[in-house]
Amino acid sequence: MTSMLERPSAVTAPVAPVGRLVDQFELGLDAPICLTWELTYACNLSCVHCLSSSGRRDPRELSTEQCKSIIDELQRMQVFYVNIGGGEPTVRSDFWELVDYATAHQVGVKFSTNGVKIDKKVAARLAASDYVDVQISLDGATAEVNDAVRGPGSFAMAVRALENLSEAGFKDAKISVVVTRHNVSQLDDFKALADKYGATLRITRLRPSGRGADVWDELHPTQAQQRELYNWLVANGEGVLTGDSFFHLSAYGDALPGLNLCGAGRVVCLIDPIGDVYACPFAIHDQFLAGNIVADGGFQQVWQTSELFQELRSPQTGGACSKCNHYDSCRGGCMAAKFFTGLPMDGPDPECVIGNGELALAAAGEIPKSSVDHSRTGQRRTPRAPVPLTLMVRPPAKICDENPLAGMDQT
């Protein structure tokens, strides 16, 4: 379905076939295998580690028709599926219209939600679809751990959504967990929770992007917990999804299942609510902005011709990490984790399991900030407010109102 991008060359000698799949991915594909699409920055929660600092809707948000045009293009490019997120994507009044449009045009949809809109009626609708996958976000197997990160009441809201999906007969929902030092010890409990509701556990890595930069030091797993996580994945990884986000742990021993490679701009990317295309969902910064769908001739044009993406797809030296015996396993780690901790792109991952990250962090330069911040208060660290189980319905007084649904039809 996808193939390596062709590149002009001054030589005419035939190109030797690329062997390993990872080597093909490293050179980039003519269409992403999947992409993340943040439909809105509006959100009823204010999670302390939100990678896009979501909360308020951006008034420049793409219209329904613009979104449909993007879906048409993804269909032509034969993209497998889109990961729809936000913010909280279900608060867009046209969310279900866009989901139906995508599936009717052979573009599968996986969407992440905190569960606020997954009532019994919606759960029944989802259960009747064969082309939509649902991820319910939880960051603690108990309310005490989860709500400290996602806000009081958010655990109950997510569990209610899981219960509704299970009762409706929805098959194989996902429980999506960002691993922190406060929930590493709960991995077995997360798995039990997934089993209880006929769901699949999906765990991903905490990145220091967005509001996550503010809590990185206190939330990212310790070295001992990194080892604990690796051992748990080796013992229990079959049937547990990781989003290919823990390849830096492979230096402990055998490579973990999945793509042991940063896929940014090669096989994945991000479309944000205003049509900006970033190399990675975790690297929302001008340095990783490849273009804009509206201003630059569409998604395919950005994906295939962007100077940034061409650079990312060029052979990488690996920098100092290339001398490490474990480089072939961890490939130097996560680009976003390096960038937002002030480390160079050819430096070690800040969570390098053999300790090189700690040495690099001690000498790190200025730490960049994400280029967007839609936090409702305009401040990062604020007291946790209770989370309503239903969204506000009063009309907003102005577009920048605290109401995350400002300017949107809530019917």
Coordinates of C-alpha atoms in Angstrom, one line a residue:
M1 CA 0.0 0.0 0.0
T2 CA 2.9 2.3 0.7
S3 CA 6.3 2.4 -0.7
M4 CA 9.6 4.2 -0.3
L5 CA 9.7 7.7 -1.6
E6 CA 11.8 8.1 -4.8
R7 CA 14.6 10.5 -4.6
P8 CA 16.5 12.1 -7.5
S9 CA 20.1 11.1 -7.7
A10 CA 23.1 12.2 -9.7
V11 CA 24.0 8.6 -10.3
T12 CA 22.2 6.1 -12.4
A13 CA 23.4 2.9 -10.9
P14 CA 20.6 0.6 -9.6
V15 CA 19.8 1.0 -6.0
A16 CA 20.5 -2.1 -3.9
P17 CA 17.3 -3.5 -2.3
V18 CA 16.8 -2.5 1.3
G19 CA 16.7 -5.5 3.6
R20 CA 15.1 -5.0 7.0
L21 CA 11.7 -3.3 7.2
V22 CA 13.1 -0.8 9.7
D23 CA 15.6 0.3 7.0
Q24 CA 12.7 0.9 4.6
F25 CA 10.8 2.9 7.2
E26 CA 13.9 5.0 7.9
L27 CA 13.9 6.3 4.3
G28 CA 10.3 7.3 4.6
L29 CA 7.1 6.1 2.8
D30 CA 5.1 7.9 0.1
A31 CA 2.2 8.0 2.6
P32 CA 2.2 7.6 6.3
I33 CA 1.0 4.2 7.7
C34 CA -1.1 6.2 10.1
L35 CA -1.2 9.7 11.4
T36 CA -2.5 11.5 14.4
W37 CA -5.1 14.2 13.8
E38 CA -6.0 16.6 16.6
L39 CA -9.4 17.9 15.7
T40 CA -9.7 20.4 18.4
Y41 CA -7.8 21.9 21.4
A42 CA -11.1 22.2 23.3
C43 CA -11.2 19.9 26.3
N44 CA -13.3 19.5 29.5
L45 CA -10.2 18.3 31.3
S46 CA -6.8 19.9 32.0
C47 CA -4.4 17.0 32.4
V48 CA -1.1 18.0 33.9
H49 CA 0.9 16.2 31.2
C50 CA -1.2 17.2 28.2
L51 CA 1.2 17.2 25.2
S52 CA -0.7 19.9 23.4
S53 CA -1.6 22.0 26.5
S54 CA -5.3 21.7 25.5
G55 CA -8.3 23.4 27.0
R56 CA -9.6 26.2 24.8
R57 CA -10.8 25.9 21.3
D58 CA -8.7 27.7 18.7
P59 CA -10.9 30.0 16.7
R60 CA -9.0 29.1 13.5
E61 CA -10.0 25.5 13.7
L62 CA -10.6 23.7 10.4
S63 CA -14.2 23.7 9.2
T64 CA -16.2 20.5 8.5
E65 CA -15.7 20.8 4.8
Q66 CA -11.9 21.4 5.2
C67 CA -11.7 18.3 7.3
K68 CA -13.6 16.3 4.7
S69 CA -11.2 17.4 2.1
I70 CA -8.3 16.1 4.2
I71 CA -10.1 12.7 4.5
D72 CA -10.6 12.6 0.7
E73 CA -6.8 13.2 0.3
L74 CA -6.0 10.5 2.9
Q75 CA -8.2 8.1 0.9
R76 CA -6.4 8.8 -2.3
M77 CA -3.1 8.3 -0.5
Q78 CA -4.3 5.0 0.9
V79 CA -3.5 5.9 4.5
F80 CA -4.5 2.9 6.7
Y81 CA -6.2 4.9 9.5
V82 CA -6.1 8.1 11.5
N83 CA -5.7 8.4 15.2
I84 CA -8.1 11.2 16.1
G85 CA -7.4 13.1 19.3
G86 CA -7.3 16.6 20.8
G87 CA -8.1 18.1 23.2
E88 CA -11.3 16.0 23.5
P89 CA -12.4 15.3 19.9
T90 CA -15.9 14.3 20.8
V91 CA -16.8 17.8 21.8
R92 CA -16.7 19.0 18.2
S93 CA -20.3 19.2 17.1
D94 CA -19.4 17.5 13.7
F95 CA -17.3 14.8 15.3
W96 CA -19.6 11.9 14.4
E97 CA -20.2 13.3 10.9
L98 CA -16.5 13.3 10.3
V99 CA -16.1 9.7 11.7
D100 CA -18.9 8.5 9.4
Y101 CA -17.4 10.3 6.4
A102 CA -13.9 8.8 7.1
T103 CA -15.2 5.2 7.4
A104 CA -17.4 5.7 4.3
H105 CA -14.2 6.7 2.4
Q106 CA -12.1 3.7 3.5
V107 CA -10.1 5.6 6.1
G108 CA -10.3 3.7 9.5
V109 CA -10.7 5.8 12.6
K110 CA -9.1 5.3 16.1
F111 CA -10.1 8.0 18.5
S112 CA -8.9 8.8 22.0
T113 CA -11.3 10.2 24.5
N114 CA -11.6 10.8 28.2
G115 CA -15.1 9.2 28.0
V116 CA -17.2 12.3 28.6
K117 CA -19.5 11.7 25.6
I118 CA -19.6 7.9 25.7
D119 CA -23.1 7.4 27.1
K120 CA -25.2 4.3 26.4
K121 CA -26.6 5.6 23.2
V122 CA -23.1 6.5 21.8
A123 CA -21.7 3.1 23.0
A124 CA -24.5 1.3 21.0
R125 CA -23.7 3.3 17.9
L126 CA -20.0 2.5 18.2
A127 CA -20.7 -1.2 18.7
A128 CA -22.6 -1.3 15.4
S129 CA -19.5 0.0 13.5
D130 CA -16.8 -2.3 12.1
Y131 CA -14.4 0.6 11.3
V132 CA -14.0 2.6 14.5
D133 CA -11.7 1.9 17.4
V134 CA -12.0 3.6 20.8
Q135 CA -9.3 4.4 23.3
I136 CA -10.3 5.5 26.8
S137 CA -7.6 7.4 28.5
L138 CA -6.6 6.5 32.1
D139 CA -3.5 7.3 34.0
G140 CA -4.2 5.4 37.2
A141 CA -5.8 2.1 38.0
T142 CA -7.4 3.8 40.9
A143 CA -9.1 7.2 41.3
E144 CA -6.4 8.4 43.7
V145 CA -3.6 8.0 41.2
N146 CA -5.6 8.9 38.0
D147 CA -7.3 11.9 39.3
A148 CA -4.1 13.5 40.6
V149 CA -3.1 13.7 36.9
R150 CA -6.3 14.1 35.0
G151 CA -8.6 15.9 37.5
P152 CA -11.1 14.8 40.2
G153 CA -13.9 12.7 38.7
S154 CA -12.1 11.7 35.6
F155 CA -11.5 8.1 36.8
A156 CA -15.3 7.6 37.3
M157 CA -16.0 9.2 33.9
A158 CA -13.6 6.8 32.1
V159 CA -14.9 3.7 33.9
R160 CA -18.5 4.7 33.1
A161 CA -17.5 4.9 29.4
L162 CA -15.8 1.4 29.6
E163 CA -18.9 0.0 31.3
N164 CA -21.2 1.5 28.6
L165 CA -19.0 0.1 25.8
S166 CA -18.9 -3.3 27.4
E167 CA -22.6 -3.5 27.9
A168 CA -23.3 -2.4 24.3
G169 CA -21.1 -5.3 23.0
F170 CA -18.3 -3.1 21.7
K171 CA -15.4 -5.4 20.9
D172 CA -11.9 -4.7 22.0
A173 CA -11.9 -1.1 23.3
K174 CA -8.5 0.2 24.4
I175 CA -7.4 1.5 27.7
S176 CA -4.7 4.0 27.0
V177 CA -2.2 4.7 29.8
V178 CA 0.7 7.1 29.9
V179 CA 3.3 5.5 32.2
T180 CA 4.4 7.6 35.1
R181 CA 6.4 6.9 38.2
H182 CA 3.1 6.8 40.1
N183 CA 1.4 4.1 38.0
V184 CA 4.3 1.8 37.0
S185 CA 3.4 -0.4 40.0
Q186 CA -0.2 -0.6 38.7
L187 CA 0.5 -2.3 35.4
D188 CA -1.0 -5.6 36.5
D189 CA -4.1 -3.7 37.8
F190 CA -4.4 -1.9 34.5
K191 CA -4.3 -5.3 32.7
A192 CA -6.9 -6.7 35.0
L193 CA -9.1 -3.6 34.4
A194 CA -8.8 -4.2 30.6
D195 CA -9.7 -7.9 31.0
K196 CA -12.7 -7.0 33.1
Y197 CA -14.2 -4.9 30.3
G198 CA -13.0 -7.0 27.4
A199 CA -10.6 -4.3 26.4
T200 CA -6.9 -4.2 25.4
L201 CA -4.3 -2.4 27.4
R202 CA -2.2 0.2 25.6
I203 CA 0.6 1.9 27.4
T204 CA 2.7 4.8 26.1
R205 CA 5.6 6.8 27.2
L206 CA 5.4 10.2 29.0
R207 CA 7.0 12.9 27.0
P208 CA 8.2 16.3 28.2
S209 CA 6.1 18.2 25.7
G210 CA 3.2 20.7 26.3
R211 CA 2.3 20.7 30.0
G212 CA 4.2 17.5 30.3
A213 CA 7.4 19.6 30.4
D214 CA 6.2 21.1 33.7
V215 CA 5.8 17.8 35.4
W216 CA 8.5 15.8 33.7
D217 CA 10.9 15.8 36.7
E218 CA 8.3 14.6 39.1
L219 CA 6.4 12.1 36.8
H220 CA 8.8 10.4 34.5
P221 CA 9.8 6.9 35.7
T222 CA 13.0 6.5 37.6
Q223 CA 15.8 4.3 36.3
A224 CA 14.7 1.4 38.6
Q225 CA 11.2 1.8 37.3
Q226 CA 12.4 1.8 33.7
R227 CA 13.9 -1.6 34.3
E228 CA 10.7 -2.7 36.1
L229 CA 8.7 -1.6 33.0
Y230 CA 11.0 -3.4 30.6
N231 CA 10.8 -6.7 32.6
W232 CA 7.0 -6.4 32.7
L233 CA 6.8 -5.9 29.0
V234 CA 9.0 -8.9 28.3
A235 CA 6.8 -11.0 30.6
N236 CA 3.4 -9.6 29.6
G237 CA 3.9 -7.7 26.3
E238 CA 2.0 -10.2 24.2
G239 CA -1.5 -8.7 23.9
V240 CA -0.4 -5.3 25.3
L241 CA 0.0 -2.4 22.9
T242 CA 2.8 0.1 23.3
G243 CA 2.5 2.5 20.4
D244 CA 6.2 1.7 19.6
S245 CA 7.1 4.2 22.3
F246 CA 9.5 2.3 24.5
F247 CA 12.2 1.4 22.0
H248 CA 14.7 3.2 24.2
L249 CA 14.3 0.3 26.7
S250 CA 15.6 -2.2 24.2
A251 CA 19.1 -1.5 25.4
Y252 CA 18.3 -3.6 28.4
G253 CA 18.4 -6.8 26.3
D254 CA 16.3 -8.1 23.5
A255 CA 14.4 -5.6 21.3
L256 CA 10.8 -5.1 22.3
P257 CA 8.1 -5.9 19.7
G258 CA 7.2 -3.2 17.3
L259 CA 9.1 -0.5 15.4
N260 CA 12.4 0.2 17.2
L261 CA 12.8 3.5 15.4
C262 CA 11.6 7.1 15.7
G263 CA 9.0 7.2 12.9
A264 CA 8.6 11.0 12.9
G265 CA 8.2 12.3 9.4
R266 CA 8.9 8.8 8.1
V267 CA 5.9 6.7 8.8
V268 CA 3.9 9.0 11.1
C269 CA 3.1 12.7 11.6
L270 CA 0.5 15.0 13.2
I271 CA -2.2 17.3 11.8
D272 CA -3.3 19.9 14.3
P273 CA -6.7 21.6 14.6
I274 CA -5.7 24.5 12.2
G275 CA -4.1 22.2 9.6
D276 CA -0.4 22.6 10.6
V277 CA 1.5 19.4 10.0
Y278 CA 4.2 18.4 12.5
A279 CA 6.7 15.6 12.3
C280 CA 5.5 14.0 15.5
P281 CA 2.5 14.2 17.8
F282 CA 4.9 14.8 20.7
A283 CA 6.9 17.6 19.0
I284 CA 4.6 20.5 18.6
H285 CA 7.2 23.2 18.1
D286 CA 8.0 25.4 15.1
Q287 CA 11.3 23.5 14.6
F288 CA 9.2 20.4 13.7
L289 CA 6.5 22.2 11.6
A290 CA 6.6 20.8 8.1
G291 CA 3.8 23.0 6.6
N292 CA 0.2 23.8 6.6
I293 CA -2.5 21.8 4.7
V294 CA -4.5 24.9 3.7
A295 CA -1.6 27.2 2.8
D296 CA 0.8 24.7 1.2
G297 CA -1.3 22.8 -1.2
G298 CA -2.7 19.9 0.8
F299 CA -1.4 17.1 3.0
Q300 CA 0.2 15.0 0.3
Q301 CA 2.2 18.0 -0.9
V302 CA 3.5 18.6 2.7
W303 CA 4.2 15.0 3.3
Q304 CA 6.1 14.3 0.1
T305 CA 8.0 17.6 -0.5
S306 CA 8.5 19.2 2.9
E307 CA 12.2 20.1 3.5
L308 CA 11.9 19.0 7.1
F309 CA 10.5 15.6 6.2
Q310 CA 13.2 15.1 3.5
E311 CA 15.8 15.9 6.1
L312 CA 14.3 13.4 8.6
R313 CA 14.3 10.7 5.9
S314 CA 18.0 11.2 5.0
P315 CA 20.6 8.8 6.5
Q316 CA 21.3 9.6 10.1
T317 CA 24.7 9.3 11.7
G318 CA 23.4 8.6 15.2
G319 CA 25.9 11.0 16.7
A320 CA 27.6 9.9 19.9
C321 CA 25.0 7.1 20.3
S322 CA 26.3 5.4 17.1
K323 CA 29.3 4.3 19.1
C324 CA 27.1 2.5 21.7
N325 CA 26.8 -1.2 21.5
H326 CA 23.0 -0.8 21.9
Y327 CA 22.4 1.7 19.2
D328 CA 20.9 -0.8 16.8
S329 CA 18.3 -1.7 19.4
C330 CA 17.3 1.8 20.7
R331 CA 18.3 3.9 17.6
G332 CA 19.2 6.8 19.9
G333 CA 15.8 7.2 21.5
C334 CA 12.9 9.7 21.2
M335 CA 13.4 12.9 19.2
A336 CA 10.7 14.8 21.2
A337 CA 12.1 13.7 24.6
K338 CA 15.5 14.9 23.6
F339 CA 14.3 18.3 22.2
F340 CA 12.1 19.2 25.1
T341 CA 14.8 18.4 27.7
G342 CA 17.4 20.6 25.9
L343 CA 19.4 17.7 24.4
P344 CA 20.7 17.7 20.8
M345 CA 19.0 15.5 18.2
D346 CA 22.1 13.3 17.8
G347 CA 22.5 13.0 21.6
P348 CA 21.3 10.3 23.9
D349 CA 17.7 9.9 25.1
P350 CA 17.2 11.6 28.4
E351 CA 16.0 8.3 29.8
C352 CA 18.9 6.3 28.3
V353 CA 18.9 3.1 30.3
I354 CA 22.7 2.9 30.5
G355 CA 23.0 6.3 32.0
N356 CA 24.2 8.5 29.1
G357 CA 21.1 10.6 29.3
E358 CA 21.8 11.7 32.9
L359 CA 25.3 12.9 31.9
A360 CA 23.9 14.8 28.9
L361 CA 21.1 16.4 30.9
A362 CA 23.7 17.8 33.3
A363 CA 25.2 19.7 30.4
A364 CA 22.0 20.5 28.6
G365 CA 21.3 23.9 27.2
E366 CA 18.1 26.0 27.2
I367 CA 14.9 23.9 27.3
P368 CA 12.5 24.8 24.5
K369 CA 8.8 25.3 25.1
S370 CA 6.0 24.0 22.9
S371 CA 4.8 26.5 20.3
V372 CA 1.1 26.2 21.3
D373 CA -0.6 26.6 24.7
H374 CA -4.4 26.4 24.9
S375 CA -4.6 25.9 28.6
R376 CA -7.9 27.5 29.8
T377 CA -6.3 29.5 32.6
G378 CA -3.3 30.6 30.6
Q379 CA -1.2 29.2 33.4
R380 CA 0.4 25.7 33.6
R381 CA 0.3 24.6 37.3
T382 CA -3.2 25.3 38.7
P383 CA -5.2 23.7 41.5
R384 CA -7.2 20.7 40.3
A385 CA -10.9 21.4 39.9
P386 CA -13.6 18.7 39.8
V387 CA -14.5 17.4 36.4
P388 CA -18.2 17.6 35.5
L389 CA -19.6 14.4 34.0
T390 CA -21.6 16.5 31.5
L391 CA -20.3 19.4 29.6
M392 CA -21.5 23.0 30.0
V393 CA -24.3 24.0 27.8
R394 CA -24.5 27.8 28.3
P395 CA -23.5 29.8 25.3
P396 CA -20.0 31.4 25.6
A397 CA -19.8 35.2 25.9
K398 CA -16.8 35.3 23.7
I399 CA -14.5 33.0 21.7
C400 CA -11.8 32.9 24.4
D401 CA -14.3 32.1 27.2
E402 CA -13.3 29.4 29.7
N403 CA -15.9 27.2 28.2
P404 CA -13.9 24.7 26.0
L405 CA -16.9 24.5 23.6
A406 CA -16.8 28.3 23.0
G407 CA -18.4 29.1 19.6
M408 CA -19.5 25.6 18.9
D409 CA -23.0 24.1 18.4
Q410 CA -23.5 21.7 21.3
T411 CA -26.5 19.9 20.0

